CSV table of C-alpha atoms in Angstrom, one decimal:
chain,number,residue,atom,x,y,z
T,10,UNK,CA,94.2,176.8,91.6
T,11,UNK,CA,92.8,173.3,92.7
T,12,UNK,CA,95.6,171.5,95.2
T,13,UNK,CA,96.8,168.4,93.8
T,14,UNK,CA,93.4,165.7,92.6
T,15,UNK,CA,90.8,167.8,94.2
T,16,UNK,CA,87.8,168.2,92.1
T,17,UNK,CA,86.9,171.5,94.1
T,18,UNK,CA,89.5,173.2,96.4
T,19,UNK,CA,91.4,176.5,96.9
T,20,UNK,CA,94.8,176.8,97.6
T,21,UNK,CA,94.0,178.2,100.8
T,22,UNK,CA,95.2,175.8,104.2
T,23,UNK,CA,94.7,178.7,106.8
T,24,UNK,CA,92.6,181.1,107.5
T,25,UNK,CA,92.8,183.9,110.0
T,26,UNK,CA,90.4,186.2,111.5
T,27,UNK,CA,91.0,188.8,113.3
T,28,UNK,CA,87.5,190.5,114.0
T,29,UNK,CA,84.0,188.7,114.2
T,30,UNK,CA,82.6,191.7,112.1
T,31,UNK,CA,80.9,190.9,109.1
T,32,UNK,CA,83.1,192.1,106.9
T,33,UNK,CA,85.8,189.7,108.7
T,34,UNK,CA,83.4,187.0,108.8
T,35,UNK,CA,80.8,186.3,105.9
T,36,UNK,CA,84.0,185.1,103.6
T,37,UNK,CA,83.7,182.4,105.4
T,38,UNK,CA,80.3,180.9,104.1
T,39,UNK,CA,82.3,180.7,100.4
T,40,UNK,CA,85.0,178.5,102.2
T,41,UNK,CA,82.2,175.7,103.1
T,42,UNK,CA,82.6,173.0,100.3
T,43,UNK,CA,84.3,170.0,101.6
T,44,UNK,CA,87.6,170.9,102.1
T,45,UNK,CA,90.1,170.9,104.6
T,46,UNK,CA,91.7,174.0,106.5
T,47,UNK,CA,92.5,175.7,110.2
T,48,UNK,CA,90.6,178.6,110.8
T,49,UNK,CA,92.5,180.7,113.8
T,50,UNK,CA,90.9,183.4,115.4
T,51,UNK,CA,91.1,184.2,119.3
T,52,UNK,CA,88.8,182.4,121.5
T,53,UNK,CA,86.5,185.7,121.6
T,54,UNK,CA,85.8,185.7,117.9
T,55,UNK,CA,85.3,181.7,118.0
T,56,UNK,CA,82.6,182.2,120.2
T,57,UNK,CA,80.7,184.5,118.2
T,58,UNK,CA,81.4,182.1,115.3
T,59,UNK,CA,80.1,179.6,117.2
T,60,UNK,CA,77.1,181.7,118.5
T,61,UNK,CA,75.9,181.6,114.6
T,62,UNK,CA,74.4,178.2,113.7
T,63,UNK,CA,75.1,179.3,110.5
T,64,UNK,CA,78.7,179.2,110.3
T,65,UNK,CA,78.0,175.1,111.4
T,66,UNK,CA,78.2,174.8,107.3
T,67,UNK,CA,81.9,174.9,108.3
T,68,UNK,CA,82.3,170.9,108.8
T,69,UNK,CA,83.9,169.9,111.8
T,70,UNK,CA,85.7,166.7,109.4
T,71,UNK,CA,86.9,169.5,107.0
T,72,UNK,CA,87.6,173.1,109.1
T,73,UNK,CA,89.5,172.5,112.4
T,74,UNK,CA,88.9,175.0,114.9
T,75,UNK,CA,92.2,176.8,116.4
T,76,UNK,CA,92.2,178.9,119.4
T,77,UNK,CA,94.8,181.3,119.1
T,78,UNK,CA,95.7,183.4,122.5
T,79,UNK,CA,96.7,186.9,122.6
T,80,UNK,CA,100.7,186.9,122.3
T,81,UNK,CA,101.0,183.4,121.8
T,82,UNK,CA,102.7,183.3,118.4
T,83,UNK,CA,101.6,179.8,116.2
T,84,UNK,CA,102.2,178.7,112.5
T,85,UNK,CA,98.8,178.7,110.4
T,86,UNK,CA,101.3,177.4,107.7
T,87,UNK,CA,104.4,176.3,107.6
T,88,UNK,CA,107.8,178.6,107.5
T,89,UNK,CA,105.2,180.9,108.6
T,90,UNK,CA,105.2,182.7,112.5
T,91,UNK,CA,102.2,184.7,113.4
T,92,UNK,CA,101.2,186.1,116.7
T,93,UNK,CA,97.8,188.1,117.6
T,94,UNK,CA,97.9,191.2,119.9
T,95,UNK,CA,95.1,194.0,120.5
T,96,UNK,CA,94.3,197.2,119.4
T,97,UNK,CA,91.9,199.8,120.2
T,98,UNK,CA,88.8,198.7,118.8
T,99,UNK,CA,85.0,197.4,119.6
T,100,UNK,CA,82.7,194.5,119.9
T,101,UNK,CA,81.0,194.0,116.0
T,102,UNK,CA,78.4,195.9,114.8
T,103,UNK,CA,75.3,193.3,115.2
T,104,UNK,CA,76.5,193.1,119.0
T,105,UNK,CA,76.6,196.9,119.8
T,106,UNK,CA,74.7,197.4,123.2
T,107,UNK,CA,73.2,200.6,123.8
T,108,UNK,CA,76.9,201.7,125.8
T,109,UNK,CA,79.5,200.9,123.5
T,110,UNK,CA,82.7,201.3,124.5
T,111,UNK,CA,85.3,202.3,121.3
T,112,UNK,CA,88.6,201.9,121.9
T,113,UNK,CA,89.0,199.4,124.2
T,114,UNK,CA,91.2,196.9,124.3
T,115,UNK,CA,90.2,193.1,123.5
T,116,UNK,CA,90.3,190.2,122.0
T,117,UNK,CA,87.5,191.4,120.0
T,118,UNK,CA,89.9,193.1,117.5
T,119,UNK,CA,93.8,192.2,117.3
T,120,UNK,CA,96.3,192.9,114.5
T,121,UNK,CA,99.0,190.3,113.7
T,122,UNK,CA,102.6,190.2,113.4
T,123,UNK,CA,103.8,187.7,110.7
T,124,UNK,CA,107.1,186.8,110.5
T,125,UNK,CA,109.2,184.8,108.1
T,126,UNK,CA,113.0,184.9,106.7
T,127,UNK,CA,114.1,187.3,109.4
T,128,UNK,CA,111.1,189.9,108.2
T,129,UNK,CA,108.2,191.0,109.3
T,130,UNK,CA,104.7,192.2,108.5
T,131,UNK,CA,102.0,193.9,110.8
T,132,UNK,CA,98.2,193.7,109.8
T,133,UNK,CA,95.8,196.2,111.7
T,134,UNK,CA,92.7,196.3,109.2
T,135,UNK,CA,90.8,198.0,112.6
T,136,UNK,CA,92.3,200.0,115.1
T,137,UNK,CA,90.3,203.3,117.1
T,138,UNK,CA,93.8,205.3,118.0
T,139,UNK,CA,97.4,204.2,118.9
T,140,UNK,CA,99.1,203.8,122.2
T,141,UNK,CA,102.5,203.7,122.8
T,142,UNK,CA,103.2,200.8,123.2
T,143,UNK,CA,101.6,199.9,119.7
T,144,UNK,CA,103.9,202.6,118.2
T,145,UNK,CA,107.0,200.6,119.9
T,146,UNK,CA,105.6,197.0,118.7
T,147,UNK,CA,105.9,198.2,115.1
T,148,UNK,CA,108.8,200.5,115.2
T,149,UNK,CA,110.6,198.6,113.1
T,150,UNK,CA,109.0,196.2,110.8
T,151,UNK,CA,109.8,195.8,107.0
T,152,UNK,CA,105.8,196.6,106.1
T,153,UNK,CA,102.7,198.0,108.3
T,154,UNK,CA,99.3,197.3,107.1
T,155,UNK,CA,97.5,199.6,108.7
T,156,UNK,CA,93.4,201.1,109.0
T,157,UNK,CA,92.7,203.4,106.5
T,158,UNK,CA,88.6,203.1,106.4
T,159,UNK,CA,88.1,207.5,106.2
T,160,UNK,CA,90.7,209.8,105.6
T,161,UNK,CA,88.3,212.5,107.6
T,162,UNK,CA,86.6,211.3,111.0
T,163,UNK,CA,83.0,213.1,109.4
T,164,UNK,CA,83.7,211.5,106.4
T,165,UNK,CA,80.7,209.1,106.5
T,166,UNK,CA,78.4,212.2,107.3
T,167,UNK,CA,80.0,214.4,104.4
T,168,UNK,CA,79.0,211.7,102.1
T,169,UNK,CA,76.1,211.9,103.2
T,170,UNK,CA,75.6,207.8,103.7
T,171,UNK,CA,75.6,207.5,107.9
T,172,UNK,CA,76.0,209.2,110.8
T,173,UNK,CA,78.8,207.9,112.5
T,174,UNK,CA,82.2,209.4,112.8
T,175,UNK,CA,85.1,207.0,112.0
T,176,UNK,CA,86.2,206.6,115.6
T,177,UNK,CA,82.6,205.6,116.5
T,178,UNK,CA,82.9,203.2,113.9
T,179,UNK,CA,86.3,201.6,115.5
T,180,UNK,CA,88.6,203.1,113.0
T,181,UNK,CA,91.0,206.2,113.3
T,182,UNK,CA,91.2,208.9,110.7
T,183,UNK,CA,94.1,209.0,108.2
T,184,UNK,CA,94.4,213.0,108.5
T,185,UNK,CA,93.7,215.4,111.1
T,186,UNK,CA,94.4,215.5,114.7
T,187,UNK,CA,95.6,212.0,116.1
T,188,UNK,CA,94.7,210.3,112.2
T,189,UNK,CA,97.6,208.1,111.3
T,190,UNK,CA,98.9,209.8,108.4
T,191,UNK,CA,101.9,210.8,110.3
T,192,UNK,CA,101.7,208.7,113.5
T,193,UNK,CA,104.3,206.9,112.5
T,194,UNK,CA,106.7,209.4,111.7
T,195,UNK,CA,110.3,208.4,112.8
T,196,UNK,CA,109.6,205.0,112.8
T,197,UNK,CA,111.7,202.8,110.8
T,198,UNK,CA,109.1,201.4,109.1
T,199,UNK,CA,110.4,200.0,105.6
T,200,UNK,CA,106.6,199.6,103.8
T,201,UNK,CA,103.4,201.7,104.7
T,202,UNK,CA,100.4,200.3,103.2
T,203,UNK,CA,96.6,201.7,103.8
T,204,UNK,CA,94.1,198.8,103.8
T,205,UNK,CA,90.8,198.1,104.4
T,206,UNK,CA,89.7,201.2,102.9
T,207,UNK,CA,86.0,202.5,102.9
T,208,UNK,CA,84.4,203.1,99.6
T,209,UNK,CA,83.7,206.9,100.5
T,210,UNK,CA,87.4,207.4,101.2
T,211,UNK,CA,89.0,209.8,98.2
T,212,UNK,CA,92.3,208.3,98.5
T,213,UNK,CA,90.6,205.5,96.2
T,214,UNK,CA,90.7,208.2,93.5
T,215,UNK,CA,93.6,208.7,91.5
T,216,UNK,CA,94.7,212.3,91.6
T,217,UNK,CA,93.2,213.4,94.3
T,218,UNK,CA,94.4,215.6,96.6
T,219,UNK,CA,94.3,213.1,99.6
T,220,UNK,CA,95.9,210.0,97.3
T,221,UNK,CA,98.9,212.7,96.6
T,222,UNK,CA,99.0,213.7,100.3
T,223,UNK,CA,99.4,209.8,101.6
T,224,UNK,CA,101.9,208.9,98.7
T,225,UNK,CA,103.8,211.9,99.8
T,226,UNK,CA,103.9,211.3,103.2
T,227,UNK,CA,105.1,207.5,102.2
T,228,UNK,CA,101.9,205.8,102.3
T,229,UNK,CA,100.9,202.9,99.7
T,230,UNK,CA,97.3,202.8,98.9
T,231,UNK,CA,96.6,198.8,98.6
T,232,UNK,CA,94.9,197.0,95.6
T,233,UNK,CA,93.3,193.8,94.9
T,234,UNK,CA,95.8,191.7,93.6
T,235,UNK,CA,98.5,193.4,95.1
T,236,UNK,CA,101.9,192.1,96.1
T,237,UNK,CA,104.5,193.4,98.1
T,238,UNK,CA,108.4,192.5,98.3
T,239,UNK,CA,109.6,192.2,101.6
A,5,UNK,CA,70.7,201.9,89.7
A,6,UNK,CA,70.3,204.0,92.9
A,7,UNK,CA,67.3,205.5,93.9
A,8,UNK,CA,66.9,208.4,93.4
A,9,UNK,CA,68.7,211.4,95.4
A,10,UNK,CA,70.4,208.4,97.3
A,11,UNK,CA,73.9,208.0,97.8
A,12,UNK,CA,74.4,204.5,98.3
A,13,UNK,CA,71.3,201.9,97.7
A,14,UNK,CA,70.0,199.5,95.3
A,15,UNK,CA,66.9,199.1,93.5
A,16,UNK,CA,65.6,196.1,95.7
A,17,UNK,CA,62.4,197.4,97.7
A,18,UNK,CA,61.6,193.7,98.4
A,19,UNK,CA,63.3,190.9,99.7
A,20,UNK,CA,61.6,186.9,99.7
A,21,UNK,CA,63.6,184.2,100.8
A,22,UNK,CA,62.6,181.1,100.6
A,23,UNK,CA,64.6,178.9,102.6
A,24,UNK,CA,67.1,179.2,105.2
A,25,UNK,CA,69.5,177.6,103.6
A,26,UNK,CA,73.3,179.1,103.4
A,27,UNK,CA,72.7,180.0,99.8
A,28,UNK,CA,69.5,181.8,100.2
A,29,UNK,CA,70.6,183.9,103.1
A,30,UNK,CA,74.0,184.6,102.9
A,31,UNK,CA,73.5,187.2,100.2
A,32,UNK,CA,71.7,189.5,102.5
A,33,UNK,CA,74.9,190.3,104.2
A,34,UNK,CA,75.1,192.3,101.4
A,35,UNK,CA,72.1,194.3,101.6
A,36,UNK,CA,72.8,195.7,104.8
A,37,UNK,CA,73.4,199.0,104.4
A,38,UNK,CA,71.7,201.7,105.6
A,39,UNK,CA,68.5,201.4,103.1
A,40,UNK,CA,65.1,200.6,103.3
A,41,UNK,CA,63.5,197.2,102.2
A,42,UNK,CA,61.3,194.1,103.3
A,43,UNK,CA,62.2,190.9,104.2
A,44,UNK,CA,59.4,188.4,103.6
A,45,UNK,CA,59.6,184.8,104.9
A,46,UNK,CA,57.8,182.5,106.6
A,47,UNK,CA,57.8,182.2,110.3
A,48,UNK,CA,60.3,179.2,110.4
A,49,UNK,CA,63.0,181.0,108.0
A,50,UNK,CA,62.4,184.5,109.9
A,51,UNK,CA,63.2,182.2,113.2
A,52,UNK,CA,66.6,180.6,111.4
A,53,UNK,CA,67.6,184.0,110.6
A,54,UNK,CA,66.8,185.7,114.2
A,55,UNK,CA,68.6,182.9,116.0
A,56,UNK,CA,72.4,184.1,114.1
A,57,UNK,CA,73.5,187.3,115.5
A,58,UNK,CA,75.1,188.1,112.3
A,59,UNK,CA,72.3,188.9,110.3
A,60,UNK,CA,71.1,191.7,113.4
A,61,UNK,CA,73.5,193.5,110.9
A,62,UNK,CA,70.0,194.0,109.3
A,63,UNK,CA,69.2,197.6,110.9
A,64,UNK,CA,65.9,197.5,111.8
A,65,UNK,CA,65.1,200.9,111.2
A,66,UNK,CA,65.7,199.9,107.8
A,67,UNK,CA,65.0,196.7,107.5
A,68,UNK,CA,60.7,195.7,107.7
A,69,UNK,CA,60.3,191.9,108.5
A,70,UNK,CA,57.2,190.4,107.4
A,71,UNK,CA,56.3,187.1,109.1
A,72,UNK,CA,54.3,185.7,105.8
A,73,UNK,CA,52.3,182.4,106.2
A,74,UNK,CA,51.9,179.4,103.9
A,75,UNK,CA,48.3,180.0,101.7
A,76,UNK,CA,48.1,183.5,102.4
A,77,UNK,CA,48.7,185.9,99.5
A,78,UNK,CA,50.8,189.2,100.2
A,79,UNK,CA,51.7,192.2,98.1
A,80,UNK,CA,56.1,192.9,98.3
A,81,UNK,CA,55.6,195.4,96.0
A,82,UNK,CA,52.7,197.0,94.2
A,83,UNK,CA,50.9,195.3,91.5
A,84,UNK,CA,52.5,191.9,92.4
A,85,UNK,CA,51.2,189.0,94.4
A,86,UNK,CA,52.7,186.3,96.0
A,87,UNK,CA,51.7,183.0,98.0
A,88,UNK,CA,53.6,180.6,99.5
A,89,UNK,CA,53.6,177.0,99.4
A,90,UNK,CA,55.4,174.1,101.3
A,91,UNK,CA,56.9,171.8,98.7
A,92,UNK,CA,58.7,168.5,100.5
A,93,UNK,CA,62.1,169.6,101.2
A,94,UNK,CA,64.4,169.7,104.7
A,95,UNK,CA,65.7,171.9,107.3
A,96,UNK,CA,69.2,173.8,106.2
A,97,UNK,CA,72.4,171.6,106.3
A,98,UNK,CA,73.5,173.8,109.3
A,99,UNK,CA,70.4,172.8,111.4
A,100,UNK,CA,70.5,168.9,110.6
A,101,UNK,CA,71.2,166.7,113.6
A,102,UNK,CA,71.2,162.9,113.3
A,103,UNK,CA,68.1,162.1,111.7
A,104,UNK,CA,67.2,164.6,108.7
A,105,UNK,CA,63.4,164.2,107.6
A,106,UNK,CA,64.1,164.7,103.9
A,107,UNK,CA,60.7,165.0,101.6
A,108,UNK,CA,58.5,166.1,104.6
A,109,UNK,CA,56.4,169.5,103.9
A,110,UNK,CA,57.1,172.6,106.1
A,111,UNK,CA,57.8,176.1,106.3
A,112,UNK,CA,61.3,175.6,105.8
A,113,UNK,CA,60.9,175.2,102.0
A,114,UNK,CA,58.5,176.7,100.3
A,115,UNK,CA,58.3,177.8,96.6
A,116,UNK,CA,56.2,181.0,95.3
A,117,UNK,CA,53.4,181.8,92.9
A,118,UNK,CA,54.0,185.0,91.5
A,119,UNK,CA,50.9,187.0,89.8
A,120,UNK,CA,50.5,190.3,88.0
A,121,UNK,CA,48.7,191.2,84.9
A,122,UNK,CA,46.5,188.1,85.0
A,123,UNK,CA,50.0,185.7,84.5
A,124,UNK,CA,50.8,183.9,87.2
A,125,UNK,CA,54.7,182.0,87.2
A,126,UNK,CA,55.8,179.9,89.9
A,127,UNK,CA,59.2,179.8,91.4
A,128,UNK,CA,60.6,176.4,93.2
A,129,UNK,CA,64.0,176.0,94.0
A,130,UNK,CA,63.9,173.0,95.9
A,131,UNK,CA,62.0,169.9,95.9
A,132,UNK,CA,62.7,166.6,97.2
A,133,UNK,CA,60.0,165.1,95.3
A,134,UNK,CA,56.7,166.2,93.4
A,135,UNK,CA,53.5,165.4,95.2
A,136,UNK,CA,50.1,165.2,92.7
A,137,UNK,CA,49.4,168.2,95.0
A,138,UNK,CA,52.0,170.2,93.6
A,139,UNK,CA,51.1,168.9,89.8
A,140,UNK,CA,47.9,170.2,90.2
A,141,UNK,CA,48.8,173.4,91.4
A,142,UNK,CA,51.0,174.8,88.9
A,143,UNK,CA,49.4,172.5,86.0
A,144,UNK,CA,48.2,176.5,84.2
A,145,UNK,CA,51.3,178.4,84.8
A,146,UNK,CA,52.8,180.7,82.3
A,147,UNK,CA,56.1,179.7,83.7
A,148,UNK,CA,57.8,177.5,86.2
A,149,UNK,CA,61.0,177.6,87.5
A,150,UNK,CA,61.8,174.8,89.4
A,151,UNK,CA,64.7,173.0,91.3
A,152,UNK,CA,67.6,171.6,88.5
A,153,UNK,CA,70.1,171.0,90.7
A,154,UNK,CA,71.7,167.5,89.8
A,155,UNK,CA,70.8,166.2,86.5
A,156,UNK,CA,71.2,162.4,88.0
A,157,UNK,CA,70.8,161.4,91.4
A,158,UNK,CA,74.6,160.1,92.2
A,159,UNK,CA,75.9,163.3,90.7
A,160,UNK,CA,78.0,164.4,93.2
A,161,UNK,CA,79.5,161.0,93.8
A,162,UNK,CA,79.7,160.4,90.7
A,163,UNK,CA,81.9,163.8,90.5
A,164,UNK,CA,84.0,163.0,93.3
A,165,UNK,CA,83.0,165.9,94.9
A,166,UNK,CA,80.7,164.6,97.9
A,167,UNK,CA,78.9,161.4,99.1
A,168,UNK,CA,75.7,162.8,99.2
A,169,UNK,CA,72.4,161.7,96.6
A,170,UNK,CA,70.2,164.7,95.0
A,171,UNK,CA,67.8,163.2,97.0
A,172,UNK,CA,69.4,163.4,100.5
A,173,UNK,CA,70.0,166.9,100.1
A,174,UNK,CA,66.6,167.7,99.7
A,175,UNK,CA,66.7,168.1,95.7
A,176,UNK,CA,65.1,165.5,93.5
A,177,UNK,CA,67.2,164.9,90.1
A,178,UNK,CA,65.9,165.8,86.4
A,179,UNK,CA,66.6,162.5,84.8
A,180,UNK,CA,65.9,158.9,85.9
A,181,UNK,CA,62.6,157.4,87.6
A,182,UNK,CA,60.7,159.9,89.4
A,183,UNK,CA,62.8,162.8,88.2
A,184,UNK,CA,61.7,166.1,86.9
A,185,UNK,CA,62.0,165.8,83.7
A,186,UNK,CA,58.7,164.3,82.4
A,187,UNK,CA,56.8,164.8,85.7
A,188,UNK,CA,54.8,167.5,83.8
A,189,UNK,CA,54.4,166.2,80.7
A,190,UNK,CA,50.1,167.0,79.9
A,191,UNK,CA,50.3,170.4,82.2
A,192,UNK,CA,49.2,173.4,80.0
A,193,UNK,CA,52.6,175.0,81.6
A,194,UNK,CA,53.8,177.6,79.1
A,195,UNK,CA,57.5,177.8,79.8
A,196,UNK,CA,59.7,175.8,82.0
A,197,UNK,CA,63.2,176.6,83.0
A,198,UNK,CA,65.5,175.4,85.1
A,199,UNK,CA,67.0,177.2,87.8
A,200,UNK,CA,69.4,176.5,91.2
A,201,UNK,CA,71.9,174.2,88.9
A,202,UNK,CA,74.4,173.0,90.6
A,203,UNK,CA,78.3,173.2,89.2
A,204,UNK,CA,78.4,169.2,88.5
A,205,UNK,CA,75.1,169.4,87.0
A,206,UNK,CA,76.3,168.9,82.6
A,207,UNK,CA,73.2,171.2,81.9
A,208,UNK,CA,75.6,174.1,82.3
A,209,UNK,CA,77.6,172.3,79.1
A,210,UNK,CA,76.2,173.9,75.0
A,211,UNK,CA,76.0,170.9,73.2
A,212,UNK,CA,76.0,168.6,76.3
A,213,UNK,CA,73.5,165.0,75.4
A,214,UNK,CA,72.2,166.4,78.8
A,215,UNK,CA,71.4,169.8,78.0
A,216,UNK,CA,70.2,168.7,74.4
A,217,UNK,CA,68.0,166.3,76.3
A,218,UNK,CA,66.2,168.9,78.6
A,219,UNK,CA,66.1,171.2,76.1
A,220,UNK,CA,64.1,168.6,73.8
A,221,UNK,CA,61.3,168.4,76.3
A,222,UNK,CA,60.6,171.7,76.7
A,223,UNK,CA,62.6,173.1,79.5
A,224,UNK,CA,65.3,176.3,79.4
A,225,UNK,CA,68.6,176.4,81.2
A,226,UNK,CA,68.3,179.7,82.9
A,227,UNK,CA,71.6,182.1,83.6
A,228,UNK,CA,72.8,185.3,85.1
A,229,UNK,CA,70.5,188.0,83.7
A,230,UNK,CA,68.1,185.8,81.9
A,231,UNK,CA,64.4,187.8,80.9
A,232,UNK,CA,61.5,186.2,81.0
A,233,UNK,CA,58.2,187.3,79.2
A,234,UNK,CA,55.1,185.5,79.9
């Protein structure tokens, strides 16, 4: 959808990142033609943006740069409240040190609470394990987004595709010990939705044994295209 | 395809790139997982591409760079050869400060001569303008694939969609004085096709006067998943 006597444009006014990982970040190289939008992101993920001369192809006259602190809450758009916290997580991949310490909290990885018509939505496409006082920030929103790269922390050594456990990797389990299949239980949580979910991870498949055991324990497995009813 | 007894890979043993612009790079982002292949460019792209932390994403147990210089033939996979050549280009968009040096001849374009089986095809995506140097040098091929970009110089303000000329951006235009069109005309070149169109460029357009037009003197319009046989 082109806005209103653009010859090239996107509907898209905002843009929000809330991890410099690639996955997060590389997006952003198809968002370069001339057009204008805010790109918000804490001042921790700006600077590794910035760090890469080649995210300059975002045109200072076009894309304007917003520096978004940790619990401040902002409008990217209109009618729209969002507000960044942090979550367990790590620096990105390509910045790994040889000590990396998983599970921290930073800006380097934040979920965000939107918020508009009295509801409100949580996005944590990244989060190593929950605290408590995550569990109380989301006790009762109307939908959770939440990290389901693996269902099983070994999952990317059963494949046989890597070596890293989930949790090295940033991301929490959905099932076993401390997974968050049931981390939320008790919670008045209206919508559960799994997101950002890693290609080895069977809850992909339909009929599987672990898509049956999310559904049942009042999980959504998210889609492209999907849309959700608040 | 995966090779075999892999899990996850792709059939690409060998990676060139040409350029550092956004469009030549940005795709291997994509390539980054855990397999094994080489990444061949010359010492002025391999810099571009050390200097953005992002592409460290490039494992380098995994991932061979080869530092390739301009005039020196190199085999990226068996029973292929290829030399590099500076054709007059620029440095990528990212990079430019206040005064670009469009047309001048470095390692930061270069197109490729390709040879196996005695046929030798040449592969230019961009070229500000064609030197007799360059005429003489692909003036035998069994095929060229060189820079269609813009079909006339103004193109893209012509569109509406950018101030810029062909020429500015480092890409000369088919038609018009001193375009690509006829500048082989008398070279024994067996098949030429144009590659790197651009999305204003009417070449894209069956039954287009323009597309009619390069067709009638000899060139192709090349596409996703075009073969070539020489």
């Amino acid at each position: 959808m082109a806005r209103e006597g653009a010859k090239r444009s996107s509907p898209i006014a905002s843009v929000l990142i809330t991890n410099g990982d690639v996955d997060h970040t590389a997006g952003l190289l198809t968002l370069r033609e001339k057009q204008n939008f805010e790109l918000h992101a804490t001042g921790g993920v700006h600077d590794i943006i910035a760090a890469n001369p080649v995210f300059h192809v975002l045109d200072p006259n076009h894309v304007t740069k917003r520096k978004v602190g940790v619990g401040e809450p902002f409008k990217p758009v209109p009618g729209l409240t969002a507000e960044l916290f942090s979550v367990p997580g790590k620096v990105p991949l390509y910045l790994e040190t040889e000590t990396v310490d998983v599970g921290e909290e930073s800006e380097m990885t934040v979920g965000v609470k939107l918020t508009a018509h009295g509801k409100t939505l949580f996005y944590i496409p990244g989060c190593a394990h929950i605290p408590d006082s995550l569990k109380a920030r989301i006790a009762e929103a109307d939908a959770l987004l939440f990290d389901g790269t693996i269902f099983v922390d070994e999952e990317m050594k059963n494949a046989g595709v890597g070596e890293k456990t989930g949790r090295r990797m940033g991301h929490m389990p959905i099932s076993g010990e401390g997974g968050s299949l049931n981390a939320f239980d008790g919670a008045k949580i209206k919508q559960r939705v799994y997101i950002h979910i890693n290609n080895t991870n069977p809850i992909w498949i339909d009929g599987s044994e672990e898509k049956k055991t999310v559904e049942a324990a009042g999980w959504q497995v998210a889609y492209d295209g999907m849309d959700l009813s608040l």
